Amino acid sequence: MSVTLAHPDTGWDHYADGWRVETEDGTVLGTRELLHPHVEEQPFTRSLTVNDLPDGPLFIRAKCSVDGWSDTRVSLLR
């Protein structure tokens, strides 16, 4: 799957450093670590292979190097 994120990256001190796929109850199915800032590339798209996705709603949650995991999650369209 591919996910597109937009984050106001400012450099190594503050950037989107990951995202994950979760089930409705918060079970983490896969995590994509982002290893560098994307100051000049916004929004940006990265992929992750997750095998055997369960039926039911799935969500994407982003992570920031300063703020940690977002309280907001976005429904994954399938």
Short mmCIF file of the C-alpha atoms (twelve columns), coordinates in Angstrom:
data_MODEL
# 
_entry.id   MODEL 
# 
loop_
_atom_site.group_PDB 
_atom_site.id 
_atom_site.type_symbol 
_atom_site.label_atom_id 
_atom_site.label_alt_id 
_atom_site.label_comp_id 
_atom_site.label_asym_id 
_atom_site.label_seq_id 
_atom_site.Cartn_x 
_atom_site.Cartn_y 
_atom_site.Cartn_z 
_atom_site.pdbx_PDB_model_num 
ATOM 1  C CA . MET A 1  0.000   0.000   0.000  1 
ATOM 2  C CA . SER A 2  1.071   3.598   -0.529 1 
ATOM 3  C CA . VAL A 3  0.342   6.482   1.822  1 
ATOM 4  C CA . THR A 4  0.690   10.192  1.109  1 
ATOM 5  C CA . LEU A 5  1.572   12.457  4.025  1 
ATOM 6  C CA . ALA A 6  1.841   16.200  4.371  1 
ATOM 7  C CA . HIS A 7  3.733   17.623  7.338  1 
ATOM 8  C CA . PRO A 8  5.444   20.990  7.891  1 
ATOM 9  C CA . ASP A 9  8.931   19.440  8.063  1 
ATOM 10 C CA . THR A 10 11.562  22.016  9.037  1 
ATOM 11 C CA . GLY A 11 14.625  19.734  8.949  1 
ATOM 12 C CA . TRP A 12 16.191  17.163  11.240 1 
ATOM 13 C CA . ASP A 13 14.788  18.923  14.313 1 
ATOM 14 C CA . HIS A 14 11.122  18.443  13.299 1 
ATOM 15 C CA . TYR A 15 9.793   16.080  10.632 1 
ATOM 16 C CA . ALA A 16 7.297   13.292  9.935  1 
ATOM 17 C CA . ASP A 17 9.242   10.198  10.943 1 
ATOM 18 C CA . GLY A 18 6.727   7.412   10.408 1 
ATOM 19 C CA . TRP A 19 3.256   6.098   9.836  1 
ATOM 20 C CA . ARG A 20 1.428   2.874   10.647 1 
ATOM 21 C CA . VAL A 21 -1.586  0.803   9.687  1 
ATOM 22 C CA . GLU A 22 -4.011  -0.016  12.515 1 
ATOM 23 C CA . THR A 23 -7.222  -1.945  12.987 1 
ATOM 24 C CA . GLU A 24 -10.265 -0.296  14.534 1 
ATOM 25 C CA . ASP A 25 -9.195  -1.451  18.029 1 
ATOM 26 C CA . GLY A 26 -5.691  0.008   17.597 1 
ATOM 27 C CA . THR A 27 -3.832  -3.195  16.748 1 
ATOM 28 C CA . VAL A 28 -0.765  -2.226  14.702 1 
ATOM 29 C CA . LEU A 29 -0.453  -4.252  11.473 1 
ATOM 30 C CA . GLY A 30 2.630   -2.561  10.063 1 
ATOM 31 C CA . THR A 31 4.840   0.473   10.571 1 
ATOM 32 C CA . ARG A 32 6.817   2.498   8.029  1 
ATOM 33 C CA . GLU A 33 9.768   4.364   9.519  1 
ATOM 34 C CA . LEU A 34 10.795  7.529   7.692  1 
ATOM 35 C CA . LEU A 35 14.515  8.115   8.058  1 
ATOM 36 C CA . HIS A 36 14.892  11.737  6.956  1 
ATOM 37 C CA . PRO A 37 12.973  15.014  6.610  1 
ATOM 38 C CA . HIS A 38 11.037  15.869  3.460  1 
ATOM 39 C CA . VAL A 39 11.318  19.648  3.586  1 
ATOM 40 C CA . GLU A 40 11.318  20.122  -0.200 1 
ATOM 41 C CA . GLU A 41 8.969   17.225  -1.003 1 
ATOM 42 C CA . GLN A 42 5.479   17.939  0.329  1 
ATOM 43 C CA . PRO A 43 3.247   16.087  0.280  1 
ATOM 44 C CA . PHE A 44 5.219   12.871  -0.147 1 
ATOM 45 C CA . THR A 45 4.216   9.253   -0.764 1 
ATOM 46 C CA . ARG A 46 5.844   6.120   0.641  1 
ATOM 47 C CA . SER A 47 4.834   2.464   0.505  1 
ATOM 48 C CA . LEU A 48 4.664   -0.438  2.921  1 
ATOM 49 C CA . THR A 49 3.901   -4.104  2.315  1 
ATOM 50 C CA . VAL A 50 1.474   -5.583  4.821  1 
ATOM 51 C CA . ASN A 51 0.432   -9.168  4.183  1 
ATOM 52 C CA . ASP A 52 -2.891  -10.737 5.151  1 
ATOM 53 C CA . LEU A 53 -4.858  -7.608  5.963  1 
ATOM 54 C CA . PRO A 54 -7.924  -8.505  8.025  1 
ATOM 55 C CA . ASP A 55 -11.462 -7.655  6.990  1 
ATOM 56 C CA . GLY A 56 -12.948 -4.567  8.553  1 
ATOM 57 C CA . PRO A 57 -11.933 -0.943  8.821  1 
ATOM 58 C CA . LEU A 58 -8.246  -0.010  8.714  1 
ATOM 59 C CA . PHE A 59 -6.625  3.293   9.625  1 
ATOM 60 C CA . ILE A 60 -3.408  5.208   9.034  1 
ATOM 61 C CA . ARG A 61 -1.762  7.082   11.912 1 
ATOM 62 C CA . ALA A 62 1.231   9.383   11.330 1 
ATOM 63 C CA . LYS A 63 4.179   10.076  13.641 1 
ATOM 64 C CA . CYS A 64 6.193   13.259  14.123 1 
ATOM 65 C CA . SER A 65 9.718   13.457  15.552 1 
ATOM 66 C CA . VAL A 66 8.569   16.156  18.007 1 
ATOM 67 C CA . ASP A 67 4.929   15.327  18.790 1 
ATOM 68 C CA . GLY A 68 4.978   11.517  18.559 1 
ATOM 69 C CA . TRP A 69 2.016   9.520   17.272 1 
ATOM 70 C CA . SER A 70 -0.928  11.613  16.146 1 
ATOM 71 C CA . ASP A 71 -4.237  11.377  18.008 1 
ATOM 72 C CA . THR A 72 -5.909  11.551  14.588 1 
ATOM 73 C CA . ARG A 73 -6.158  8.561   12.309 1 
ATOM 74 C CA . VAL A 74 -7.399  8.448   8.761  1 
ATOM 75 C CA . SER A 75 -9.549  5.663   7.299  1 
ATOM 76 C CA . LEU A 76 -7.773  3.555   4.717  1 
ATOM 77 C CA . LEU A 77 -9.842  3.225   1.565  1 
ATOM 78 C CA . ARG A 78 -9.801  -0.278  0.093  1 
# 
